Coordinates of C-alpha atoms and ligand atoms in Angstrom, one line a residue:
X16 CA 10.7 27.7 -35.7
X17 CA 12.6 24.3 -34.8
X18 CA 13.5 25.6 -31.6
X19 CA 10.5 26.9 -30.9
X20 CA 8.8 23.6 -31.3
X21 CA 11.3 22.4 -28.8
X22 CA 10.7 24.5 -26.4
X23 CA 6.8 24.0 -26.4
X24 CA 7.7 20.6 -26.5
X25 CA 9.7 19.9 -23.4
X26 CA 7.6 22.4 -21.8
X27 CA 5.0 20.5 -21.9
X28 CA 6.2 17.1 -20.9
X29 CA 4.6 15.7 -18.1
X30 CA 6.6 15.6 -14.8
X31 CA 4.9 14.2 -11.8
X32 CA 6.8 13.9 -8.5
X33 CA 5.9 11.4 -5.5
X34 CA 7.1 13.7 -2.5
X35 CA 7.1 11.7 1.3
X36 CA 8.2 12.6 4.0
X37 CA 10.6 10.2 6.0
X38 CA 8.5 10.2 9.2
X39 CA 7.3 6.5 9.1
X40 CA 6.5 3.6 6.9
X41 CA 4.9 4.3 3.9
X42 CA 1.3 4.7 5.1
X43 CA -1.1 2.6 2.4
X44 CA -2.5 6.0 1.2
X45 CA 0.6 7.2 -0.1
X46 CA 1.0 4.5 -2.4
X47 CA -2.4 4.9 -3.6
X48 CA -0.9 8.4 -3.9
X49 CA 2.5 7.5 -6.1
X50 CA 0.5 4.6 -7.6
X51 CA -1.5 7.5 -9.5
X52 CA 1.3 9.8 -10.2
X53 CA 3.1 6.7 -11.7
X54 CA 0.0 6.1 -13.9
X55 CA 0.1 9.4 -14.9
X56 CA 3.1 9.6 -16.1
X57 CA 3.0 6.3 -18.0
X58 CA -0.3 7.3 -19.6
X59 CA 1.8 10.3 -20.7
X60 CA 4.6 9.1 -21.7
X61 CA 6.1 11.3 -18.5
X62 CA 8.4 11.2 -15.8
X63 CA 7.9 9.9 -12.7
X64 CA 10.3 11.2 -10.1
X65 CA 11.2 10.5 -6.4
X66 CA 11.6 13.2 -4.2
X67 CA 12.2 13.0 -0.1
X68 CA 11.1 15.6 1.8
X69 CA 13.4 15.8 5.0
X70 CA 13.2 19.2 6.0
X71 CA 11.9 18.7 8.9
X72 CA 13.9 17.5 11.4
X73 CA 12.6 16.9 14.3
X74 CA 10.5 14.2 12.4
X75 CA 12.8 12.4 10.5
X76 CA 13.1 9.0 11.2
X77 CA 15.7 6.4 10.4
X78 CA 15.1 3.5 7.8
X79 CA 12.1 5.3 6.8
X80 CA 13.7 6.6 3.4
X81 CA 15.3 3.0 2.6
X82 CA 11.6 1.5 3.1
X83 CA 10.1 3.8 0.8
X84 CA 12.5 3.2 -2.0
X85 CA 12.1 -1.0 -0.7
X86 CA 8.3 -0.6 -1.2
X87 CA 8.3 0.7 -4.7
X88 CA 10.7 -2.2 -5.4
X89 CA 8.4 -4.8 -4.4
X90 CA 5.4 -2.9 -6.4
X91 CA 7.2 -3.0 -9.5
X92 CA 6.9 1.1 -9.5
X93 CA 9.9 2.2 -11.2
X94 CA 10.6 5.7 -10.7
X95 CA 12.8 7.0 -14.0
X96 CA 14.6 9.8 -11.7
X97 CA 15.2 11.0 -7.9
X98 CA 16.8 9.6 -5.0
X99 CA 18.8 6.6 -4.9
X100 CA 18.4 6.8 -9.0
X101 CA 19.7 10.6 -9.7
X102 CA 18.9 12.6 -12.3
X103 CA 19.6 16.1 -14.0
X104 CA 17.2 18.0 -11.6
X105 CA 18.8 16.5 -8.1
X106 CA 20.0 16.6 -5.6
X107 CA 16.8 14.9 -4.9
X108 CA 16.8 15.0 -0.9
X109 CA 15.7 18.0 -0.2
X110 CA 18.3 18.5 3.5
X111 CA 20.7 18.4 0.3
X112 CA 19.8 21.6 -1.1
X113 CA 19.5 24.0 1.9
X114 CA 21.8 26.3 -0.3
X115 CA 19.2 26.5 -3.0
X116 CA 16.2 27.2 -0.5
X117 CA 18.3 29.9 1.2
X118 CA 18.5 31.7 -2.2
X119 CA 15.1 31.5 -2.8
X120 CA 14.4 32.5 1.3
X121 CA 16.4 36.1 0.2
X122 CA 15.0 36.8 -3.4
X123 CA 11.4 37.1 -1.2
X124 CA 13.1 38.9 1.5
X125 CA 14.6 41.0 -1.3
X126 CA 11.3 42.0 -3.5
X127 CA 9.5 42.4 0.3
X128 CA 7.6 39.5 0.5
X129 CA 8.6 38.0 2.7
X130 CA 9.6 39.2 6.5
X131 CA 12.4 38.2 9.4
X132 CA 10.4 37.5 12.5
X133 CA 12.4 37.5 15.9
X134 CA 9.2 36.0 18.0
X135 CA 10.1 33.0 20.5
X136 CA 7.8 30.3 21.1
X137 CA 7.5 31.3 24.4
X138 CA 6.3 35.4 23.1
X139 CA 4.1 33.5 20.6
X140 CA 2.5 30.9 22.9
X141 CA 1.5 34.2 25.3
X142 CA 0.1 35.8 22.2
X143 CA -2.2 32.6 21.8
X144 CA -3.5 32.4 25.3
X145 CA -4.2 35.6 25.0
X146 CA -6.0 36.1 22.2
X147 CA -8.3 33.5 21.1
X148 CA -7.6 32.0 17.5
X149 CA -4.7 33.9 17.4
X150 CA -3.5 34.3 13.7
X151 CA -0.3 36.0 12.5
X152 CA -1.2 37.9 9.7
X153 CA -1.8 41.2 8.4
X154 CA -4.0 42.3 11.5
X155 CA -1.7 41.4 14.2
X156 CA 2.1 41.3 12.8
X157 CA 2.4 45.1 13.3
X158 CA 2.1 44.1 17.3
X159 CA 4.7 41.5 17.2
X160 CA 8.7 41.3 16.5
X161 CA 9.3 41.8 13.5
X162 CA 11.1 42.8 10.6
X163 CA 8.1 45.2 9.0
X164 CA 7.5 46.2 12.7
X165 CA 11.4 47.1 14.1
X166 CA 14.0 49.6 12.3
X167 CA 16.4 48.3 9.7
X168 CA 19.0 49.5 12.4
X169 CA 17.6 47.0 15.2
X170 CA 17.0 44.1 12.7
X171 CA 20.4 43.9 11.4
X172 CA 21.6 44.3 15.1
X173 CA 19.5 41.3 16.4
X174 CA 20.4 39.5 13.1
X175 CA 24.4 40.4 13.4
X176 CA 23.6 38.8 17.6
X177 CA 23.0 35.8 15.6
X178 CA 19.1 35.9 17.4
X179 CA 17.1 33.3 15.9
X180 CA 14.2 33.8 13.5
X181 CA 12.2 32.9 11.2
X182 CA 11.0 34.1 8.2
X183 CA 7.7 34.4 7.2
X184 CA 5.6 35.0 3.9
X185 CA 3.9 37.9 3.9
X186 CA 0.0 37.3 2.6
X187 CA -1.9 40.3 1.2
X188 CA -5.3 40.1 3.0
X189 CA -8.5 40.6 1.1
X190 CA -7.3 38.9 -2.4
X191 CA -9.5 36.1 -3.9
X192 CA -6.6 33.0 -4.4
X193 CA -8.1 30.5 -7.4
X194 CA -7.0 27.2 -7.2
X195 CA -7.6 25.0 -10.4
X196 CA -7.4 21.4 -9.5
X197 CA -8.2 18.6 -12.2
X198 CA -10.6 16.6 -9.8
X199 CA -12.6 19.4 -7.8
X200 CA -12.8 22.2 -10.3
X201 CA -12.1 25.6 -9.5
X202 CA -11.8 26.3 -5.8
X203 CA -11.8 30.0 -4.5
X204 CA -10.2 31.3 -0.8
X205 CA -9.9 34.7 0.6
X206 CA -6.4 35.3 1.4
X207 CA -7.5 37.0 4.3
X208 CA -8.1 33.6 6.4
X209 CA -4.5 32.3 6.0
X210 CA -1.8 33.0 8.0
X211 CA 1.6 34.4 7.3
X212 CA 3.3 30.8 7.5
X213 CA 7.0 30.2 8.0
X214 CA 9.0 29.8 5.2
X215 CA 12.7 29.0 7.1
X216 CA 13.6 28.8 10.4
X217 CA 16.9 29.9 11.2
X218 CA 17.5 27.4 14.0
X219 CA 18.1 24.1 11.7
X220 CA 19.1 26.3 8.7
X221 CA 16.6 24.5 6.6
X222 CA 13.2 25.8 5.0
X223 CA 9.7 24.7 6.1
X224 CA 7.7 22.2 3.6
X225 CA 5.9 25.1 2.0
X226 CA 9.1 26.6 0.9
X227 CA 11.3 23.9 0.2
X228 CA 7.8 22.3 -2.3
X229 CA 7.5 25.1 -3.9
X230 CA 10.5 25.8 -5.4
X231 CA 11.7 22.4 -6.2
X232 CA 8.0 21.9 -7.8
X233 CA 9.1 24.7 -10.3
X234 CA 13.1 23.5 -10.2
X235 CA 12.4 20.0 -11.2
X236 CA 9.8 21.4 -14.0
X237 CA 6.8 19.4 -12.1
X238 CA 3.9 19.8 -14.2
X239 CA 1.5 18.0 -12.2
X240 CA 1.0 17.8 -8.6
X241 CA -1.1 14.6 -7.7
X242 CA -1.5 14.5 -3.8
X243 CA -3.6 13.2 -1.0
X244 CA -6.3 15.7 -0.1
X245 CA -4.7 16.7 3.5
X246 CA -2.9 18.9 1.3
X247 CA -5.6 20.6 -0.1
X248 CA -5.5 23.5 2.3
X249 CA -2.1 24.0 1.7
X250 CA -2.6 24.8 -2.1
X251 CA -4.0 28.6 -2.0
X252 CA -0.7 29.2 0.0
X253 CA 1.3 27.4 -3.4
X254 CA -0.6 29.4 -5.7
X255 CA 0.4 32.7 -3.7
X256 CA 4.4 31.6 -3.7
X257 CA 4.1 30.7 -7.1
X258 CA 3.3 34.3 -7.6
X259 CA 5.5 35.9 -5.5
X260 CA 8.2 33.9 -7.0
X261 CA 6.8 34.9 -10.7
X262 CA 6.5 32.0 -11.8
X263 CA 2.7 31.5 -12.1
X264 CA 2.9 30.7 -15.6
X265 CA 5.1 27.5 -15.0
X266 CA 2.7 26.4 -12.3
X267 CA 1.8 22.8 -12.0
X268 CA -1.9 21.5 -12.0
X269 CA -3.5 20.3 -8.9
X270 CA -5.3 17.2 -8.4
X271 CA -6.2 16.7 -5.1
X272 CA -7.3 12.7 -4.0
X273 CA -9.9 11.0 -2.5
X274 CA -9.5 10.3 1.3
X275 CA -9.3 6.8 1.9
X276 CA -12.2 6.3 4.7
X277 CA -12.2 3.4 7.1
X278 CA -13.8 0.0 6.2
X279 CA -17.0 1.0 8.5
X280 CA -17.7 3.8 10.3
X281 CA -16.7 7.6 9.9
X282 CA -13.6 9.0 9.2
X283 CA -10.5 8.9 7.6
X284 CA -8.9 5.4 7.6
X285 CA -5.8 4.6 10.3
X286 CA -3.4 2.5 11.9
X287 CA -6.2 1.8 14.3
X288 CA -8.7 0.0 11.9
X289 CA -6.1 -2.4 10.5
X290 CA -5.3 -3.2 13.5
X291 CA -8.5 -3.7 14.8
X292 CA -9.8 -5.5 11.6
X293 CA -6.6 -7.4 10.8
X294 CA -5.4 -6.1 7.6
X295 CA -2.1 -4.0 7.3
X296 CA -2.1 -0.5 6.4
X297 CA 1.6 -0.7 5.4
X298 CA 2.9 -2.0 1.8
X299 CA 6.0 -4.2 3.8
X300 CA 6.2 -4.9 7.5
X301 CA 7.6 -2.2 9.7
X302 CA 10.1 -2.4 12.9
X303 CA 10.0 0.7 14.8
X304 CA 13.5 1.8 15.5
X305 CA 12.0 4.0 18.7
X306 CA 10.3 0.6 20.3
X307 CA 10.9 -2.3 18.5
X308 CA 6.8 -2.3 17.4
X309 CA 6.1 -4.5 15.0
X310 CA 3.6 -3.5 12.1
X311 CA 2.3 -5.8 9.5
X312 CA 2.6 -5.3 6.2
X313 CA 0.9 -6.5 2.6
X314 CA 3.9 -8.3 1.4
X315 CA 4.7 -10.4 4.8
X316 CA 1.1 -11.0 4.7
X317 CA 1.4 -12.8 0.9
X318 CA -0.1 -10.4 -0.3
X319 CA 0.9 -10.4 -4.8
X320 CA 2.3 -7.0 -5.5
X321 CA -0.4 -7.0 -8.8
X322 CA -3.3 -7.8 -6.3
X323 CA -2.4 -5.1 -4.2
X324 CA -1.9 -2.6 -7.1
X325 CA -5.1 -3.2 -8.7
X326 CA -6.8 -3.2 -5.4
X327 CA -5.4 0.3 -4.6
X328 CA -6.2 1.6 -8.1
X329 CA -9.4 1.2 -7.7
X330 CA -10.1 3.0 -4.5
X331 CA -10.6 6.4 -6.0
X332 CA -10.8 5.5 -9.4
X333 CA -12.8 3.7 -12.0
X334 CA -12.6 3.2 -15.5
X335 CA -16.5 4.2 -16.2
X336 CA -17.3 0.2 -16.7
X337 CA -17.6 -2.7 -14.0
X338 CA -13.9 -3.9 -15.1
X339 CA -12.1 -4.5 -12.2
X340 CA -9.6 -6.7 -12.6
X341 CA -6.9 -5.0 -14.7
X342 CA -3.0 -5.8 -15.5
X343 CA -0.4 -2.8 -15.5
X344 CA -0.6 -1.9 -18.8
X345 CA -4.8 -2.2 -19.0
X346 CA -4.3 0.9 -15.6
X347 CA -2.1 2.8 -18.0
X348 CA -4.4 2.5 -20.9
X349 CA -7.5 3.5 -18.9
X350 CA -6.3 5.8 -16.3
X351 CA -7.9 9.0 -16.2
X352 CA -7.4 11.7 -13.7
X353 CA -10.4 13.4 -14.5
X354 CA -12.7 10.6 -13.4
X355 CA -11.5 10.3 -9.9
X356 CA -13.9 11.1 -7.7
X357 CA -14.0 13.9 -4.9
X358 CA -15.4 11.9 -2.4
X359 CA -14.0 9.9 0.1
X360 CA -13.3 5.7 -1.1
X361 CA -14.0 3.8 1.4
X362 CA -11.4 0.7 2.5
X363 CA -12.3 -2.1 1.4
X364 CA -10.2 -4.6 2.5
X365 CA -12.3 -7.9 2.3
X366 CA -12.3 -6.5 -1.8
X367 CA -8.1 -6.4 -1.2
X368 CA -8.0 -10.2 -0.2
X369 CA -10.6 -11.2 -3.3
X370 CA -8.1 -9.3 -5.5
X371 CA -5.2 -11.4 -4.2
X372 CA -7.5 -14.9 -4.6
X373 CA -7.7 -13.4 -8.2
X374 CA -4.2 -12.9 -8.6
X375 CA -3.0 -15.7 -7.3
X376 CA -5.3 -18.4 -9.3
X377 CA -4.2 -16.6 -12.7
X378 CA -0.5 -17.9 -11.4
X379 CA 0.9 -21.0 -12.6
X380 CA 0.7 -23.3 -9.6
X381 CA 4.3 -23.8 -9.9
X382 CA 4.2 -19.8 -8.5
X383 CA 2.9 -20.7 -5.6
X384 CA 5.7 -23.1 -4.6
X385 CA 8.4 -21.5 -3.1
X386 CA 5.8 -19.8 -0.4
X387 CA 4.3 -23.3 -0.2
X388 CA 7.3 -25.4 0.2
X389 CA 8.6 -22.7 3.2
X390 CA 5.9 -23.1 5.3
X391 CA 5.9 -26.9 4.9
X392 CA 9.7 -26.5 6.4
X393 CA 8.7 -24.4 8.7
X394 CA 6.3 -27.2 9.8
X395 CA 9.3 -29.7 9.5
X396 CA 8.0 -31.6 6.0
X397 CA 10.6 -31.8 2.9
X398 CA 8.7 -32.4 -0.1
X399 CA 9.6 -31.8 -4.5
X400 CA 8.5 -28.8 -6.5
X401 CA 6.1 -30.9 -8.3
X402 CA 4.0 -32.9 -5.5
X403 CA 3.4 -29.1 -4.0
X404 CA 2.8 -28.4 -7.1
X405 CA 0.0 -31.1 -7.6
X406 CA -1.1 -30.2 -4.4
X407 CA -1.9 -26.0 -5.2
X408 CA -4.0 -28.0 -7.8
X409 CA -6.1 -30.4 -6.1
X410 CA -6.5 -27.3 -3.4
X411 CA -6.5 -23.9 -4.4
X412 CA -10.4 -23.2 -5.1
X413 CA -11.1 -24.6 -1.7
X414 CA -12.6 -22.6 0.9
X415 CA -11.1 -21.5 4.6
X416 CA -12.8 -21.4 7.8
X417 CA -11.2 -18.5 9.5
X418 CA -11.9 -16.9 12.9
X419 CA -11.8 -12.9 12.6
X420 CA -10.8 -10.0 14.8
X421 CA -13.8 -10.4 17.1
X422 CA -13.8 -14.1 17.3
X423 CA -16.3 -15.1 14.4
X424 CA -15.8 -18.1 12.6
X425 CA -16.1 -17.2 9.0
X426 CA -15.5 -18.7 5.6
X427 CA -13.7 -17.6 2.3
X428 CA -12.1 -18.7 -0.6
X429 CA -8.1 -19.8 0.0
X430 CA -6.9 -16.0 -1.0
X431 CA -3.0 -16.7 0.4
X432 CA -0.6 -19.1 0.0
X433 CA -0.4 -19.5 3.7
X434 CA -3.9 -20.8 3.3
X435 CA -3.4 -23.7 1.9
X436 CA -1.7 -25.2 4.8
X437 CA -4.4 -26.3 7.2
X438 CA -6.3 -27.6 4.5
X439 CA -3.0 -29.7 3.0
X440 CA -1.2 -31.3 6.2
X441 CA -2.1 -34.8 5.3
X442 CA -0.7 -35.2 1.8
X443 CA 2.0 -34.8 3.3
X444 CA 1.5 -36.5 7.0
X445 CA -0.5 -39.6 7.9
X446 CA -3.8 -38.6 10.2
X447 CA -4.1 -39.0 13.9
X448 CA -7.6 -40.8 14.1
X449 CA -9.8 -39.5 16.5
X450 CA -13.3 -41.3 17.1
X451 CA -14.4 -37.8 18.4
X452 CA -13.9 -36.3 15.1
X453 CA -17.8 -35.2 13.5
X454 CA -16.8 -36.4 10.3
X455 CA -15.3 -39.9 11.8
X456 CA -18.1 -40.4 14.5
X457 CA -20.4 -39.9 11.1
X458 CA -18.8 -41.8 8.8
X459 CA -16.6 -44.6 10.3
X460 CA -19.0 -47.0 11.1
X461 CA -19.8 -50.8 12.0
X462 CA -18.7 -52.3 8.6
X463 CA -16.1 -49.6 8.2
X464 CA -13.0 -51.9 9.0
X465 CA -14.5 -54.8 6.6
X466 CA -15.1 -52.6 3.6
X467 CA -11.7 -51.3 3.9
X468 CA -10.5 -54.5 4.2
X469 CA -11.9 -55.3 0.8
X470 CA -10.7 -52.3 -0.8
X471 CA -7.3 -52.4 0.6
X472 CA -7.0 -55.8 -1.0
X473 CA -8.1 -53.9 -4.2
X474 CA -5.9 -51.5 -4.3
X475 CA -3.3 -54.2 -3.5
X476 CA -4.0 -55.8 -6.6
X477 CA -3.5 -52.7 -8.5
X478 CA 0.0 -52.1 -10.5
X479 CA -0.9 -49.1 -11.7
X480 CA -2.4 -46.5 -9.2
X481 CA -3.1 -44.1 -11.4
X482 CA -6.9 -41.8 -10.9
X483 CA -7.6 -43.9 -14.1
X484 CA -6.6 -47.0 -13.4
X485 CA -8.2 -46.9 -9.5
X486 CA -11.5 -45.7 -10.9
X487 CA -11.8 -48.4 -13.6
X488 CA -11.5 -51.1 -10.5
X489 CA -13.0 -49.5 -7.8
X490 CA -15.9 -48.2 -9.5
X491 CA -16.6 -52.1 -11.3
X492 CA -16.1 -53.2 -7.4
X493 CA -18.8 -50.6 -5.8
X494 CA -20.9 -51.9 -8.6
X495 CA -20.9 -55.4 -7.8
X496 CA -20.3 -55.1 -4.2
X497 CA -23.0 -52.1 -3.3
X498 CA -20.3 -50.6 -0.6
X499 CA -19.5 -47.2 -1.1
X500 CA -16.8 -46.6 0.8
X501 CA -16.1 -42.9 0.0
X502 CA -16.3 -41.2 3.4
X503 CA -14.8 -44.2 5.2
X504 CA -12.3 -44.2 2.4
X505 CA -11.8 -40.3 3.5
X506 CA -11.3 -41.3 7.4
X507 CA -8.6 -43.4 6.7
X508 CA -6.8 -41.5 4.4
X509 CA -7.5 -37.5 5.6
X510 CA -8.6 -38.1 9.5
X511 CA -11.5 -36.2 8.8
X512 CA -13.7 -35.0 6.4
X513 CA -11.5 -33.0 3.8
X514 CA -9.7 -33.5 0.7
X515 CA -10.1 -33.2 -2.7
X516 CA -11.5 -36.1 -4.8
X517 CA -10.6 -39.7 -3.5
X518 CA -8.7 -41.0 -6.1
X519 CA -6.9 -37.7 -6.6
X520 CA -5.6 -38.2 -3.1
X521 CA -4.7 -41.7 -3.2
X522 CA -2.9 -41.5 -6.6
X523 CA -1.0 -38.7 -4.8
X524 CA -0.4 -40.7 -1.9
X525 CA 0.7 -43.6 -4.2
X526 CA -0.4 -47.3 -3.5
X527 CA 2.3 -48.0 -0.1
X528 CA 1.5 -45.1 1.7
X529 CA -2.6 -45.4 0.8
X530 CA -2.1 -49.4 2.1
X531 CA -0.4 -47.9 5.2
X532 CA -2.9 -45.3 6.1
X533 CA -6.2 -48.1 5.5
X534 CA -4.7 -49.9 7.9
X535 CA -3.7 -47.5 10.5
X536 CA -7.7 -46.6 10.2
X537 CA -8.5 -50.0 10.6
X538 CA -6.3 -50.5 13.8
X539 CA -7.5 -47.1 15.3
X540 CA -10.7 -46.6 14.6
X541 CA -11.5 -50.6 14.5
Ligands
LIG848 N1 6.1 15.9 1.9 C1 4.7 15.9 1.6 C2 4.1 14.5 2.1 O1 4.7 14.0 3.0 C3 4.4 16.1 0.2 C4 3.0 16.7 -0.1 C5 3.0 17.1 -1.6 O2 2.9 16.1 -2.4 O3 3.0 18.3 -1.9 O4 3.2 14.0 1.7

């Protein structure tokens, strides 16, 4: 009874897989893609497991795998088994187990189904010029070179000539294949449209994906196969191997997601739009080894891995309210594959940056220091932890004017660190004054210099230069005197008309530097 339990028990433990391909960065899809498995599996107290898929040589590329695994890193996805972490179920590179695939190539070749097939690509490409939509498959793979077609005699000859083939599943036409996937419902092909695909190519000594999927799916007891819907197509083919393997009964669920669609217009999103739009479609920035191309990336672009988690999560996914801002554990907790949706979510990435403006004001504003405090050496200013920090304070709800992709000036919240910079140059710097300047031309006028005059003196008088201390004085003198000298105030201290609160700024600035800069105006601007 005990060990019956057990057995139910670890049966049904959930095992999800996140399966890339080294080709290329990480494309921002496939996190959305691991970012659900990993949800998943938390929700269900499952595994998570890393598995690369580098059967396929001719596509590998290098630094793609170490990117991947760097990705994750910065999301905060921790993967409990797989590559780089190991695990009982591993090797976990799948070029690491041809010996396994070959096994599994012969137990089909063995129960017949499964062919050899001695067609070269030049006998095949003929076959496809000559007949149009040219399928191999039960109708024409009695005309071509083949295992089912030649002798046992002539096989093993061309085999034992060390010829090269490949093998090839063989589909039973005619037979209704039922897929069951947890987001589209039941979804019916007749096997009679698919082809007989290769399984392993002899050439490279290495399985195709279908093969090498399958088996490690049921190898690495996967319960759950959560993937992009480009790979929808593929899964009446599954369900057949499962079967030819016997091993329908162990046979993960599907869920199939959501295309991610373009921010506007048709179709499914690319490179091309972020590009276009200005927004990355890669989690870090990418060097391509081949040209030395440089692609952006959410993390280079300060992008919080949280914002960019949440952001994704939600493309796809809902938790049935108008809750969108959610921590980790809220995603777990909620998380439901069953309400994703089967339509395409569209990429939204103006919603991506108001996700990181989010993020980034629930951060201490001693968080956004180091970011800060880099770009202020990288623009040759050395300040202390806590006058940046002061400064994220007095600055962080203000708004950007920023020129987009086509040109447009536009506005929006500060959403990046590297925001804050144009905005914050003269807390640290003194002003250039320029008469052209709207704001100055406006607000620097005939009595300018004399007001200024008066309040420098004020402020001269002052010991303490705290916000407090200056309104108390300044506020008794605008009283008595009627001046208001805010905006000329402004001039002299900004060089134009931004800034947070005047007395903010000049308690920042402290009394010497706030003398200095009333008196640069004054001998400027006159
Ligand atoms: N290697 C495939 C990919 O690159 C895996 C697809 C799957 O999850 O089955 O996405």
């Amino acid at each position: 009874m005990l060990k019956f339990l057990h057995k139910i028990m670890s049966e049904t433990k959930v095992r999800v897989r996140f399966a890339p391909s080294p080709t290329g960065p990480l494309h921002i899809g496939g996190v959305r893609t691991a970012l659900y498995n990993y949800l998943f599996a938390r929700k269900n107290n499952g595994e998570f497991i890393l598995r690369i898929e580098d059967t396929d040589s001719s596509r590998f590329v290098p630094g793609a795998e170490e990117y991947i695994i760097e990705s994750f890193k910065w999301l905060g996805l921790q993967f409990d088994e797989g590559v780089g972490i190991g695990g009982q179920y591993g090797p976990y590179r799948q070029s690491e187990r041809r010996d396994i695939y070959k096994e599994y190539v012969k137990q089909l070749l063995d129960a017949g189904k499964a062919y050899i097939a001695f067609d070269t690509p030049e006998e095949l490409d003929a076959k496809r010029k000559e007949t149009e939509n040219f399928q191999y498959d039960a109708t024409t793979r009695e005309k071509m070179r083949n295992s089912l077609v030649l002798s046992k005699e002539e096989t093993d000859s061309l085999l034992a000539e060390g010829k090269q083939y490949v093998v090839r599943f063989k589909i039973e036409p005619g037979r209704e294949i039922h897929v069951k996937d947890i987001i589209r419902g039941d979804i019916s092909v007749n096997s009679s449209i698919l082809d007989d695909k290769v399984l392993y190519k002899s050439a490279d000594e290495l399985p195709t994906y279908h093969l090498a999927n399958i088996v490690d799916d049921h190898l690495m007891k996967i319960t759950h196969v959560i993937r992009g819907e480009e790979w929808l197509p593929s899964a009446p083919l599954h369900v057949l191997l499962y079967e030819a393997f016997g091993w329908t009964d162990s046979m993960p669920q599907f869920a199939h997601l959501p295309l991610l669609l373009k921010p506007v217009g048709n179709g499914k999103l690319s490179k091309r739009d972020g590009d276009k739009l200005g927004f990355p479609v890669f989690p870090l920035e990418w060097h391509n080894p081949e040209n030395g191309d440089i692609s952006s990336g959410y993390r280079e672009k300060g992008y919080l891995p949280q914002a960019v988690i949440n952001f994704l999560a939600l493309l796809g996914w809902n938790p049935g309210n108008d809750q969108e801002l959610m921590s980790m554990e809220e995603l777990i907790n909620l998380f439901d594959l069953t309400k994703c949706s089967k339509s395409g979510a569209r990429f939204d990435y103006q919603k991506g940056i108001w996700f990181n403006q989010q993020y980034l004001l629930m951060q201490d504003n001693m968080a956004w220091v180091p970011t800060f405090d880099k770009i202020l050496r990288d623009n040759g200013i050395v300040s202390t932890p806590e006058q940046e920090a002061k400064v994220v304070e007095m600055m962080k709800t203000k708004v950007i004017e920023y020129f987009d992709n086509d040109g447009n000036k536009k506005k929006r919240n500060i959403s990046f660190v590297s925001d804050l910079w144009p905005l914050t140059k003269f807390f640290f710097v003194a002003p250039e004054y320029n008469k052209e300047d709207k704001f100055v031309a406006k607000n620097w006028k005939e009595n300018s210099a004399a007001d200024m005059q008066q309040l420098a003196k004020l402020l001269g008088t002052l010991d303490d230069f705290s916000v407090e201390n200056q309104k108390k004085h300044i506020d008794a003198w605008v009283e008595n005197t009627g001046i208001r000298p805010w905006n000329a105030w402004r001039v002299a201290l900004v060089g134009t008309g931004q800034g947070p609160d005047m007395y903010d700024l000049s308690a920042f600035l402290g009394k010497e530097e706030t003398l200095n800069r009333i008196h640069s105006a004054i001998k400027h601007l006159g």
